[in-house]
Short mmCIF file of C-alpha atoms and ligand atoms in Angstrom, two decimals:
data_model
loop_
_atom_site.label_atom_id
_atom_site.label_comp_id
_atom_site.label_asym_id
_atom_site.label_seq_id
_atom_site.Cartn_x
_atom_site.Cartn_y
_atom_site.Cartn_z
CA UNK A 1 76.00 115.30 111.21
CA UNK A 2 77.86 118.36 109.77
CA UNK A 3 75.54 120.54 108.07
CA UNK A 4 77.84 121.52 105.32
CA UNK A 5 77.16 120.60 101.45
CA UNK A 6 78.89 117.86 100.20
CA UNK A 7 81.38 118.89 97.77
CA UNK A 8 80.65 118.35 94.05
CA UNK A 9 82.80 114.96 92.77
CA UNK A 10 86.49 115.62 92.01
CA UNK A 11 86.08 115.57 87.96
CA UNK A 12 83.43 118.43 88.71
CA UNK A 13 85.63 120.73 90.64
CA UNK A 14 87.38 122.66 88.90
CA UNK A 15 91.38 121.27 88.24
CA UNK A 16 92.40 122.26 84.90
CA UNK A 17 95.44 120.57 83.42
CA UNK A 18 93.85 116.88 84.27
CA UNK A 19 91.89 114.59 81.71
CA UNK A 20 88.31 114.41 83.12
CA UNK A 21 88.00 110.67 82.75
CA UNK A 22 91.34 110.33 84.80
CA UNK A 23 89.59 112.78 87.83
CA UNK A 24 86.60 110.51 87.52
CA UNK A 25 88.88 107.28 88.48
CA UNK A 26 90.36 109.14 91.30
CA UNK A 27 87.57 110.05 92.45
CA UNK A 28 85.79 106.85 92.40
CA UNK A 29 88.77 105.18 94.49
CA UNK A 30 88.44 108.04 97.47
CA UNK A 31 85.09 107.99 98.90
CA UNK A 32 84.98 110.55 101.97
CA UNK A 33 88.54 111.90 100.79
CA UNK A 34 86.80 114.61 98.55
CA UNK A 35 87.64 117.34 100.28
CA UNK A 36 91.15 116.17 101.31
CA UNK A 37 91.73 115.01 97.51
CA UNK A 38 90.39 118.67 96.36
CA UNK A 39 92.65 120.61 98.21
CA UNK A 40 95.95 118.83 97.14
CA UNK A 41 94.84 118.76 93.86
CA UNK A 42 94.05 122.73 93.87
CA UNK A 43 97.48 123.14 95.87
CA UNK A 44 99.08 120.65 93.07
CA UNK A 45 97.60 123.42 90.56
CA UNK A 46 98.37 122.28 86.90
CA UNK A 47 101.23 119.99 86.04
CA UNK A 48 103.38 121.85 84.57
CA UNK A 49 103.29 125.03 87.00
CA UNK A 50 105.48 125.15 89.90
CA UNK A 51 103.45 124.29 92.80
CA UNK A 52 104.66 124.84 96.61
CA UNK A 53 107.72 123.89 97.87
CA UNK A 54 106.68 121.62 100.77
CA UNK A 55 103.17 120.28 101.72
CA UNK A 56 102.79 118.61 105.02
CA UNK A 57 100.28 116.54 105.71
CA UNK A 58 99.19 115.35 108.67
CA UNK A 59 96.31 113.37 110.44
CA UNK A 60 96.42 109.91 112.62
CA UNK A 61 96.48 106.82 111.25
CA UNK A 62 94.49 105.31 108.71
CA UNK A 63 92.77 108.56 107.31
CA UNK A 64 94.37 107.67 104.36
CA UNK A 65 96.98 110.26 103.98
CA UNK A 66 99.11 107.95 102.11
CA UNK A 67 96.54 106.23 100.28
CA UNK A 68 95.63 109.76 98.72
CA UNK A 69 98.63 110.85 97.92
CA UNK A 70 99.44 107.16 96.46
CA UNK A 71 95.79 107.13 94.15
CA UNK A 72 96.67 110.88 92.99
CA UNK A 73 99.85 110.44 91.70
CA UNK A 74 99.92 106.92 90.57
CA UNK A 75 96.20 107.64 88.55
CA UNK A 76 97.32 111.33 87.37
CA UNK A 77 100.50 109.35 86.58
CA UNK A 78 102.79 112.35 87.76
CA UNK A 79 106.60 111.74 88.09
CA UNK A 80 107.38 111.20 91.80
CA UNK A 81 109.53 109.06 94.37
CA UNK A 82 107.94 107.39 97.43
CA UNK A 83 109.86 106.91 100.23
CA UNK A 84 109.24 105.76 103.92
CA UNK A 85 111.46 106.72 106.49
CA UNK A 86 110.89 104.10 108.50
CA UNK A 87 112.94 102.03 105.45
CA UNK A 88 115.42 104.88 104.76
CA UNK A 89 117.35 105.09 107.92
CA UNK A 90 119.72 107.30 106.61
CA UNK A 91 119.76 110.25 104.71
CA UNK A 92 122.24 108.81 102.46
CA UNK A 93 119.16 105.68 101.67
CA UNK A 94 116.47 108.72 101.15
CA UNK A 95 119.14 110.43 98.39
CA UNK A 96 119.52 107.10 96.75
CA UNK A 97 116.03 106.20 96.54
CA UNK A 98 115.05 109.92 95.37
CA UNK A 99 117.17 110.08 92.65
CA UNK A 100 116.70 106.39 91.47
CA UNK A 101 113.39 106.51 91.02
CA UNK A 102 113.49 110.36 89.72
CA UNK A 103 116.86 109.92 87.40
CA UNK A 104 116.80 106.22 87.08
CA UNK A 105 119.54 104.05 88.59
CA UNK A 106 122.36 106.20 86.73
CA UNK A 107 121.72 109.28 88.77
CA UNK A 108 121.58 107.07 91.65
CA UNK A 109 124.94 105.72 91.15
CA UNK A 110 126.85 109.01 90.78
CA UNK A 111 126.33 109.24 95.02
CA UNK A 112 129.63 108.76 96.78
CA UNK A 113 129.97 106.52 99.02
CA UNK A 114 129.05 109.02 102.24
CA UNK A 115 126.82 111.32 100.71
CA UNK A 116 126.42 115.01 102.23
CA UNK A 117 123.60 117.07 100.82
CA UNK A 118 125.18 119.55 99.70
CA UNK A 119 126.23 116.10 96.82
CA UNK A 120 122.91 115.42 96.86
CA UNK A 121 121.50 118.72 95.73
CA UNK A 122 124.70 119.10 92.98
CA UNK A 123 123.58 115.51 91.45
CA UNK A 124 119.88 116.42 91.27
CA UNK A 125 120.28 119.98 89.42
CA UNK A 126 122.92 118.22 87.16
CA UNK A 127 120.14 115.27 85.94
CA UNK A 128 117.74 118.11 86.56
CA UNK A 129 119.48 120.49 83.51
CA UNK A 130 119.43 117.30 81.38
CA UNK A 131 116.03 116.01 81.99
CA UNK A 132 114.11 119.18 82.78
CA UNK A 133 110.93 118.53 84.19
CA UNK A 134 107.30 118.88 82.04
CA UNK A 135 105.11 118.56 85.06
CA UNK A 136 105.50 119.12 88.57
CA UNK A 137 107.90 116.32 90.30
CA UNK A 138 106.60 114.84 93.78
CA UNK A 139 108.71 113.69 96.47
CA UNK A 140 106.75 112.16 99.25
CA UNK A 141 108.19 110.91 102.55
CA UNK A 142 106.00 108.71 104.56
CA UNK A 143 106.49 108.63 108.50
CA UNK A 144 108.30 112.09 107.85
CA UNK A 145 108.83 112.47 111.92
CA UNK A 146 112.00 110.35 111.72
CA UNK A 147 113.25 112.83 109.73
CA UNK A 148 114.26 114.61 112.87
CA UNK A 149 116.35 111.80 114.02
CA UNK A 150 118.29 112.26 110.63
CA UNK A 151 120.92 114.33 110.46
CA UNK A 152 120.02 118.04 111.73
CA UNK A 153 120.04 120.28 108.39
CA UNK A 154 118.02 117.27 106.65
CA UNK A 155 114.36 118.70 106.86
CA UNK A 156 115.27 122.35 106.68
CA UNK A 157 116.78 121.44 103.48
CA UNK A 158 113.93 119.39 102.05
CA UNK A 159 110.83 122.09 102.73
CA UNK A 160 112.85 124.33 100.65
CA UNK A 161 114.69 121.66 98.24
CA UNK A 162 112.37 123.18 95.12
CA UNK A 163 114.15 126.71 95.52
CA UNK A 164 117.79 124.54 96.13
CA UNK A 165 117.54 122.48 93.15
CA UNK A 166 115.90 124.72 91.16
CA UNK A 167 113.18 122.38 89.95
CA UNK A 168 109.61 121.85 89.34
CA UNK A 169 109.50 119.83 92.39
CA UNK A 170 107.50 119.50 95.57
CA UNK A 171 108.01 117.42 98.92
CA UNK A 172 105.33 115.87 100.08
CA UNK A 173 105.62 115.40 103.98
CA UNK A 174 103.40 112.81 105.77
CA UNK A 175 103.34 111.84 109.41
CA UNK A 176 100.74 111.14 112.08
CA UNK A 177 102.47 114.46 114.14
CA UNK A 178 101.85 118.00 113.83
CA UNK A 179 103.70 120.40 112.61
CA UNK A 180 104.95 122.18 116.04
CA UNK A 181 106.80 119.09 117.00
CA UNK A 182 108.97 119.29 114.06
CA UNK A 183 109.72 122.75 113.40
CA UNK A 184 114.04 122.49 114.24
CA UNK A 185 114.92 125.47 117.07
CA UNK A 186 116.82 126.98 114.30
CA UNK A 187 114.25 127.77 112.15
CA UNK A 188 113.04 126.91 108.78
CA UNK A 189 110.70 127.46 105.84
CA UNK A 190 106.97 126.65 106.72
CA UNK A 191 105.51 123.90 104.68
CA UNK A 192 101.58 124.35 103.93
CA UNK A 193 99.63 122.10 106.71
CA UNK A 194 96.74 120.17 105.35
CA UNK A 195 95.01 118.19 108.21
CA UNK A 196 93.37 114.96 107.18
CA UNK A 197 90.54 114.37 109.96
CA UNK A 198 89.10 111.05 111.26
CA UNK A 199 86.76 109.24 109.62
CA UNK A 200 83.20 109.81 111.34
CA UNK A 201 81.45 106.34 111.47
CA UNK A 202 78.97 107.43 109.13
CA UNK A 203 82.12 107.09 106.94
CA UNK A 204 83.60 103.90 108.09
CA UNK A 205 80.58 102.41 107.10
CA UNK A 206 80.34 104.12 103.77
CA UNK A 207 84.20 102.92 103.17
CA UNK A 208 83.78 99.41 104.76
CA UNK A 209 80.71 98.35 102.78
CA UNK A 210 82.97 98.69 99.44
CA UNK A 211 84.26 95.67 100.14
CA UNK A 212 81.09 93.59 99.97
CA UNK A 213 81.36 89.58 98.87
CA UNK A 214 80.57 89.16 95.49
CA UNK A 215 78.34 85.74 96.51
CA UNK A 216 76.47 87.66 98.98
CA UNK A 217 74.58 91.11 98.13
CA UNK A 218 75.57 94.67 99.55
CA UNK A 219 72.76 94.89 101.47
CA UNK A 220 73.85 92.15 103.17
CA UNK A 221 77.23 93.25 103.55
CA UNK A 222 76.39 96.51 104.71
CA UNK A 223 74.31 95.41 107.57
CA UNK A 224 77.01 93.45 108.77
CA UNK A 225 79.31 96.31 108.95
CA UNK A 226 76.51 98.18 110.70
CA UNK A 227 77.04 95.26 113.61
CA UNK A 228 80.57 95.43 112.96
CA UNK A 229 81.19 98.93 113.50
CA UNK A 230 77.94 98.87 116.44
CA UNK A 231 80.42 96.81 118.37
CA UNK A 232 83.88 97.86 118.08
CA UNK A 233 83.25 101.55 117.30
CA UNK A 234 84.02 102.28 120.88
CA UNK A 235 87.37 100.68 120.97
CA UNK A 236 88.88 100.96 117.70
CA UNK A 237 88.20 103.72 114.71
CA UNK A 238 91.59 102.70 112.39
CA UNK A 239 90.30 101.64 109.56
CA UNK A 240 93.16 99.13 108.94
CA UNK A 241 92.18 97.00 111.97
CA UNK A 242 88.15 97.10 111.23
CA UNK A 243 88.79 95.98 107.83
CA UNK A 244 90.97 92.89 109.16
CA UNK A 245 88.31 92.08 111.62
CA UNK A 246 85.58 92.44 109.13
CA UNK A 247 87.08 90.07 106.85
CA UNK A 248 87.87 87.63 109.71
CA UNK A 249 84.39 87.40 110.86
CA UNK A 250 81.86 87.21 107.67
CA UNK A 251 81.77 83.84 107.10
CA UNK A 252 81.19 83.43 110.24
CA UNK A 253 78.25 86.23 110.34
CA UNK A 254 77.31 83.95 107.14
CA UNK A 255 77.04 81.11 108.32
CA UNK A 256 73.01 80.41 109.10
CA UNK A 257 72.35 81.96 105.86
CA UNK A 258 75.32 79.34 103.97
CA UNK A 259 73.45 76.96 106.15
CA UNK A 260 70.00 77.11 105.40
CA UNK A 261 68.92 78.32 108.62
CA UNK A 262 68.62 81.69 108.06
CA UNK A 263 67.58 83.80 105.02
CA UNK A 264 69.85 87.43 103.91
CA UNK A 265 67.01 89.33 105.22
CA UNK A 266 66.48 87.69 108.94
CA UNK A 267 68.95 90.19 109.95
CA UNK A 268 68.19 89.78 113.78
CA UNK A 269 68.76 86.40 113.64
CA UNK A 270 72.14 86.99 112.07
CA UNK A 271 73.11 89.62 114.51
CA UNK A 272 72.10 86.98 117.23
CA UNK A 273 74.72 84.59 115.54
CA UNK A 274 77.69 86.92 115.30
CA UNK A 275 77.39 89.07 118.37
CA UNK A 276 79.17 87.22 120.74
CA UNK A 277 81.54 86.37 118.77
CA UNK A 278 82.43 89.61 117.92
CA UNK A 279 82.99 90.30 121.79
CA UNK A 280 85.25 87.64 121.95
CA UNK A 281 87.20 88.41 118.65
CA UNK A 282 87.23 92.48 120.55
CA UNK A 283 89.66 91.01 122.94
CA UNK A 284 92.23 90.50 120.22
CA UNK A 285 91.72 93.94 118.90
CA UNK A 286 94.94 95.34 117.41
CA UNK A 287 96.84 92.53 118.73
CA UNK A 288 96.96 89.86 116.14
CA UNK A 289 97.49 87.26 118.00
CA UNK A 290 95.84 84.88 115.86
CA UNK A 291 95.81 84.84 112.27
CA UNK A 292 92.38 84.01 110.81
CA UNK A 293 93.65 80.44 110.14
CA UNK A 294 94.30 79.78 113.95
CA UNK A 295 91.28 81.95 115.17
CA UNK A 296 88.80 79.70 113.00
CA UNK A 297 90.29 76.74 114.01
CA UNK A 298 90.17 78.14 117.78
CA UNK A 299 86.99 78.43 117.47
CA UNK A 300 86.32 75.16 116.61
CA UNK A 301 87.74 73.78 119.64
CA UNK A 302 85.55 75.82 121.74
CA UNK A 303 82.12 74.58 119.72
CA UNK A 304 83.61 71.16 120.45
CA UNK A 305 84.57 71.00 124.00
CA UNK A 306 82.04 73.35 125.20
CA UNK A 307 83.25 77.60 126.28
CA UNK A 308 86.42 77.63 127.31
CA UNK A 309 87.96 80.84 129.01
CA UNK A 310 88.06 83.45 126.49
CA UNK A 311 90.43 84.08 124.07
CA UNK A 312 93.71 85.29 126.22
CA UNK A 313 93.83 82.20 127.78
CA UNK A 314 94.53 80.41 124.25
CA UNK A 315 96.91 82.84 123.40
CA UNK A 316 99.77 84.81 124.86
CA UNK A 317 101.95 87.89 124.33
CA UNK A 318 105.33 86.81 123.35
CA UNK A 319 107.64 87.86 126.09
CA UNK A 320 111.57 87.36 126.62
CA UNK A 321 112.49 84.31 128.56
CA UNK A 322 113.20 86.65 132.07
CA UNK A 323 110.18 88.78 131.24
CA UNK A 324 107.71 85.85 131.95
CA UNK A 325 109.06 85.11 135.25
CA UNK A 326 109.20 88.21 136.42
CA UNK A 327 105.34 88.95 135.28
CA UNK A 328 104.57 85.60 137.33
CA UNK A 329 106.95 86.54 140.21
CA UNK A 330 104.56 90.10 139.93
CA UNK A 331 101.32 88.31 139.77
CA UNK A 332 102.39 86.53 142.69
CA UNK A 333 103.30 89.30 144.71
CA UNK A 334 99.89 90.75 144.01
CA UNK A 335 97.93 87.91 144.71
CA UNK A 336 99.75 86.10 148.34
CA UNK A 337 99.71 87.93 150.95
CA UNK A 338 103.30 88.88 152.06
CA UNK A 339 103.53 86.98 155.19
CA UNK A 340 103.48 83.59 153.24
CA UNK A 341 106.48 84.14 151.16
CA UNK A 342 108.71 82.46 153.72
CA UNK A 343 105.84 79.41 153.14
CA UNK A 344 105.92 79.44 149.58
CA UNK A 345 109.75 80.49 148.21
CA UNK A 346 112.18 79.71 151.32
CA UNK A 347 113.20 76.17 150.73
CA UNK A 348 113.78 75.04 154.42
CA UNK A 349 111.32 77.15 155.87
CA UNK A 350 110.83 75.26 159.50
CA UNK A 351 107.97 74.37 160.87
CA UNK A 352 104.90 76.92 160.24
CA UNK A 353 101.90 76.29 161.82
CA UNK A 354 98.82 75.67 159.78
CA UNK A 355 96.53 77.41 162.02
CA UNK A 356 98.49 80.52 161.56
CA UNK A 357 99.08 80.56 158.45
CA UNK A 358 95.89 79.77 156.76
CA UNK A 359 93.67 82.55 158.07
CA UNK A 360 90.02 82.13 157.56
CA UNK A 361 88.60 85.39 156.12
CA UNK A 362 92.13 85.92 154.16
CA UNK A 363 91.95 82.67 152.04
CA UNK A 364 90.38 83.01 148.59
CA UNK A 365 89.48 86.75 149.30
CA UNK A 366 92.66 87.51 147.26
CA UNK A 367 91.51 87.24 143.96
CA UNK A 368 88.31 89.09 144.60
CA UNK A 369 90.43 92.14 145.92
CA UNK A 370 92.34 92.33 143.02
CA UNK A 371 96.29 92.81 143.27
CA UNK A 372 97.66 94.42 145.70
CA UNK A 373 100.97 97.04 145.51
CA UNK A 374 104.61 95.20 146.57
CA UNK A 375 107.98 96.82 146.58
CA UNK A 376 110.77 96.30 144.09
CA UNK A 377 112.69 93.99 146.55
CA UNK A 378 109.91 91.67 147.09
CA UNK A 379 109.16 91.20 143.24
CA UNK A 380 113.09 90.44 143.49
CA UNK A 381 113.42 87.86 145.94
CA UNK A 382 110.49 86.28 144.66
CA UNK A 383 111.68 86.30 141.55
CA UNK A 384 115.14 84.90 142.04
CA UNK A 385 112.98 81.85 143.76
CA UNK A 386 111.28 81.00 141.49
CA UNK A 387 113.48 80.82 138.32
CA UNK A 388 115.64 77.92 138.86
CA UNK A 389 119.27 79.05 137.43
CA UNK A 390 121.00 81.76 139.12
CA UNK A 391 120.78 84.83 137.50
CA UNK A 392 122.67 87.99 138.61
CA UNK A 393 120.64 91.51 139.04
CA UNK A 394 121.53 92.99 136.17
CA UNK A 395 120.31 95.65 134.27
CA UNK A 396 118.84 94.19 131.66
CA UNK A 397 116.41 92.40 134.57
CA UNK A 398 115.99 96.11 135.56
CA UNK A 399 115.13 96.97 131.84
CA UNK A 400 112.70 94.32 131.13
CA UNK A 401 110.44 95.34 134.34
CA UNK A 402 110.69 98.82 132.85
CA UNK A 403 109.32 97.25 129.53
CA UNK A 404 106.13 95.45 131.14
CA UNK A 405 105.42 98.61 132.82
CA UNK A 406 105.20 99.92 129.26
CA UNK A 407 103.99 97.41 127.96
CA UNK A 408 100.90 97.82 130.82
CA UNK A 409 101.43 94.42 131.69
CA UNK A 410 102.70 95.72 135.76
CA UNK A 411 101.91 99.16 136.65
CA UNK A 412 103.53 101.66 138.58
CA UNK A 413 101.56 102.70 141.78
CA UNK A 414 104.25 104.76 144.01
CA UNK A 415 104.21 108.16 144.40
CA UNK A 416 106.73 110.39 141.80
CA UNK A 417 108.83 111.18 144.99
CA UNK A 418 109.39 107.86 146.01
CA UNK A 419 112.04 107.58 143.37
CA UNK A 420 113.90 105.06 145.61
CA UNK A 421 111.37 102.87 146.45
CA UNK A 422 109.37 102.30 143.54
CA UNK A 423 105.87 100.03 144.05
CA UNK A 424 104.41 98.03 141.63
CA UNK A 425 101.41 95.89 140.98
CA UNK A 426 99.98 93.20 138.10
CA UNK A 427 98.00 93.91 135.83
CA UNK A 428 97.44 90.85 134.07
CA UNK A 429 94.43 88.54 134.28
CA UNK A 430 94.45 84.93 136.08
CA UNK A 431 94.12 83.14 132.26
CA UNK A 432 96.98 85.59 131.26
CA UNK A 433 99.64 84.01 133.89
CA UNK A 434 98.26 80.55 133.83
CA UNK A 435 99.28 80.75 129.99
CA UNK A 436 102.50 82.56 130.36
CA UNK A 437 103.15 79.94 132.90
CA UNK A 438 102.13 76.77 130.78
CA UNK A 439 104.94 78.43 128.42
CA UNK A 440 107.95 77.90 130.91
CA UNK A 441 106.78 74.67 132.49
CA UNK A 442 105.53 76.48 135.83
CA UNK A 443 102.95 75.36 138.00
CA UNK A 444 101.45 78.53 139.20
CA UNK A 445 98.76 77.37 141.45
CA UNK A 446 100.51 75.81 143.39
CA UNK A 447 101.94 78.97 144.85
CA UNK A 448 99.08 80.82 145.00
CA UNK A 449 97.87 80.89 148.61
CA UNK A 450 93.81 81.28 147.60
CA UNK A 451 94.12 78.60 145.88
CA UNK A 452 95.67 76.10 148.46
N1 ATP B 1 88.85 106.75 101.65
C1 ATP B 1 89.29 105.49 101.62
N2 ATP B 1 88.71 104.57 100.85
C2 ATP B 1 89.14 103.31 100.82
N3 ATP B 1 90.16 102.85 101.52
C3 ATP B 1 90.80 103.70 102.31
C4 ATP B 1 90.42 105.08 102.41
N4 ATP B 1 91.24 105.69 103.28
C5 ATP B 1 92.10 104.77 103.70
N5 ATP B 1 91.87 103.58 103.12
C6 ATP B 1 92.59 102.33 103.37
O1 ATP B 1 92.94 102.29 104.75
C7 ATP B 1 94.25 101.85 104.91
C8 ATP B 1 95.03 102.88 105.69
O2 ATP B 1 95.16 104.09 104.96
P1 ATP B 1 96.53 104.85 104.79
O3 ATP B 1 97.64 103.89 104.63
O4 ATP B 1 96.35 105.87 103.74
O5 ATP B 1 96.62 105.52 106.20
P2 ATP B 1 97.66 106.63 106.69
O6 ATP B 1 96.87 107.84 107.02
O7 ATP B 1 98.77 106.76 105.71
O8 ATP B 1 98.13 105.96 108.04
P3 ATP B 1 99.60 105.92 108.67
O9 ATP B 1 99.76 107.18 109.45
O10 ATP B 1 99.53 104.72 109.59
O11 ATP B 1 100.58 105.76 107.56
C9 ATP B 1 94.84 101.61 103.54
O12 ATP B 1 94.86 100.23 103.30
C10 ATP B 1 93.89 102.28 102.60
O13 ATP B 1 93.74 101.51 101.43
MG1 MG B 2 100.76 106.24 105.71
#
């Protein structure tokens, strides 16, 4: 634990120019945000003073930089224009939205068709000189990296658009990056940095608990997240994704208690209950596989008909058409030994002689190794076997092993100077491919040689 004070609630520091009863509402929607909320609100300074051109605000995701900024201006109602670049893909969109939501749809009409911003800033100061502003305006640009892929001038002109425009006006710049990987080679006005850190899992579980049931109490909510967070802490701290998966599992976590076989306060029996299914339900982590429909009804199933194979077996990465058979092509490379190919993918093989080709220590030790590396060419010809129309090598075949690579479904194992001969192996599990298999109809055992 940090040993520094807490700071005093928001409505206490000091931020004249806001009603106190507004403050308090902010404040009571940002737990663990004081400090964060404190410092833009001091940098803010009073509504109707200019405040700094450009703040940028930075921290990874799901520290709630937008979720601040959102609570601030929406409760302090402030004039301001939200605007995520991920939706805006070009600058002439971001104008647009700007000015529609500053200047109402009028302003936002005057844009020609092919907007430079050099038009922009000309409409803005002449809605500007007829609806001058009382208190500070707020332009905030969620995901502000893509900026950069915008056109080049865009952000240099936006950290200084207040001096441009000649408004009370500030740009609010959020993005998970710092601020070194945006600053353009040519040089630009520094925006203020304000970091927004991780949330400490002190905090998680001070944030998390909020959200208690209203049938159950919040001591019994709160104890749950304590499991919760006990058991996923390690792989996941976005706050997004624990909330998901602590709403997906409580009535199950509820169930001796809904029951009658368990009272609130027989907490070990309730952790008993829940914790393996909260290791299963950690497999799914960040994937969403399942909505919580499906995953209920998946669980159902398995109470039925006994444990079945864990949850990636059920369920299955959706993958292009190609993409499959290559993955099972890899996973067969990795798994049969490469003297059986002939065996297993030439269709008039010949005669092969049992004896040599099942070899005693060999058989079944394959899976127990774990996959082995094979060579571009192999994955090929196996590949070309095993899918039954005739596809040529292009490069979108090339492209899509590229993407499971990425996608840290095969991984690359050769050396960086083997550029020509790239090596590969799988990296998927045996319930994995026997899924992505039942998908296209293909009856992977039967080619695997440990399981002849
Ligand atoms: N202090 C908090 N109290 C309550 N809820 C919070 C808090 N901080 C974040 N949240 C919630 O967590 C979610 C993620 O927060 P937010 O969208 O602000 O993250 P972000 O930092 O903008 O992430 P990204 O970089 O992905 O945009 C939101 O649904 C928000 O409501
Ligand atoms: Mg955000």
């Amino acid at each position: 634990m940090s040993s520094s004070p807490l700071p005093p609630p928001l409505q206490q520091q000091r931020h004249p120019g806001y009603e106190e009863e507004r403050l308090r509402r902010v404040a009571e929607q940002l737990p663990c945000r004081e400090v964060q909320a404190g410092m833009l609100l001091s940098l803010m300074g009073e509504p109707q003073q200019y405040s700094l051109p450009c703040i940028f605000i930075y921290g990874h995701r799901a520290s709630g930089k937008s979720y601040v900024v959102n609570v601030l201006l929406k409760e302090l109602e402030l004039p301001h224009a939200t605007i995520s670049c991920a939706e805006c893909i070009t600058a002439a969109l971001l104008f647009e939205q700007v000015l529609l939501a500053l200047f109402g749809g009028d302003a936002a009409a005057t844009l020609p068709r092919y907007p430079s911003l050099s038009d922009f800033v000309r409409i803005y100061r002449h809605h500007r000189s007829r609806a001058p502003a009382e208190q500070t305006r707020y332009i905030v640009l969620e995901k502000a990296e893509l900026l950069r892929d915008m056109d080049a001038n865009l952000l240099s002109v936006l950290v200084r658009l207040q001096e441009l425009v000649e408004d009370n006006l500030t740009v609010l710049l959020l993005s998970e990056l710092v601020w070194d990987t945006f600053r353009p080679n040519t040089g630009c006005l520094e925006p203020l940095p304000l970091h927004f850190p991780d949330y400490t899992k002190a905090e998680l579980h001070q944030i998390l608990s909020r959200d208690r049931h209203p049938s159950y109490s919040a001591d019994l909510y709160a104890s749950y997240i304590h499991i919760l967070l006990g058991i996923f802490y390690a792989v996941c701290r976005d706050l997004r994704e624990l909330r998901h998966l602590a709403a997906l599992n409580f009535t199950k976590f509820c169930e001796p208690v809904t029951e009658g076989k368990a009272k609130e306060s027989d907490t070990h029996k309730l952790w008993r209950n829940i914790e393996p299914h909260l290791k299963k339900a950690m497999q799914t982590v960040y994937l969403r596989e399942v909505s919580s429909l499906e995953w209920e009804k998946m669980q159902q199933v398995e109470t039925e008909t006994g444990p079945l194979r864990g949850l990636s077996a059920h369920t299955h990465v959706e993958l292009p058409f190609y993409s499959k058979f290559l993955l099972i092509a890899a996973y067969l490379a990795s798994y049969n030994p490469a003297r059986t190919d002939k065996r297993f993918f030439v269709k008039h093989h010949g005669k092969i002689k049992k004896t040599k080709f099942l070899k005693k220590n060999e058989k079944t030790s394959n899976h127990l190794l774990g996959p082995k590396p094979f060579p571009l060419d192999r994955l090929l010809a196996i590949f070309y076997s095993v899918v039954d129309s005739r596809v040529a090598p292009t490069a979108s075949i090339f492209s899509q092993i590229s993407s499971l690579v990425t996608l840290q479904l095969l991984t690359q194992v050769s050396h960086v100077d083997q550029l020509d001969a790239p090596k590969y192996k799988c990296a998927v599990s045996m319930d994995f491919i026997c899924a992505v298999s039942r998908t296209v109809n293909f009856d992977i055992i039967k080619y695997l040689y440990d399981f002849l």
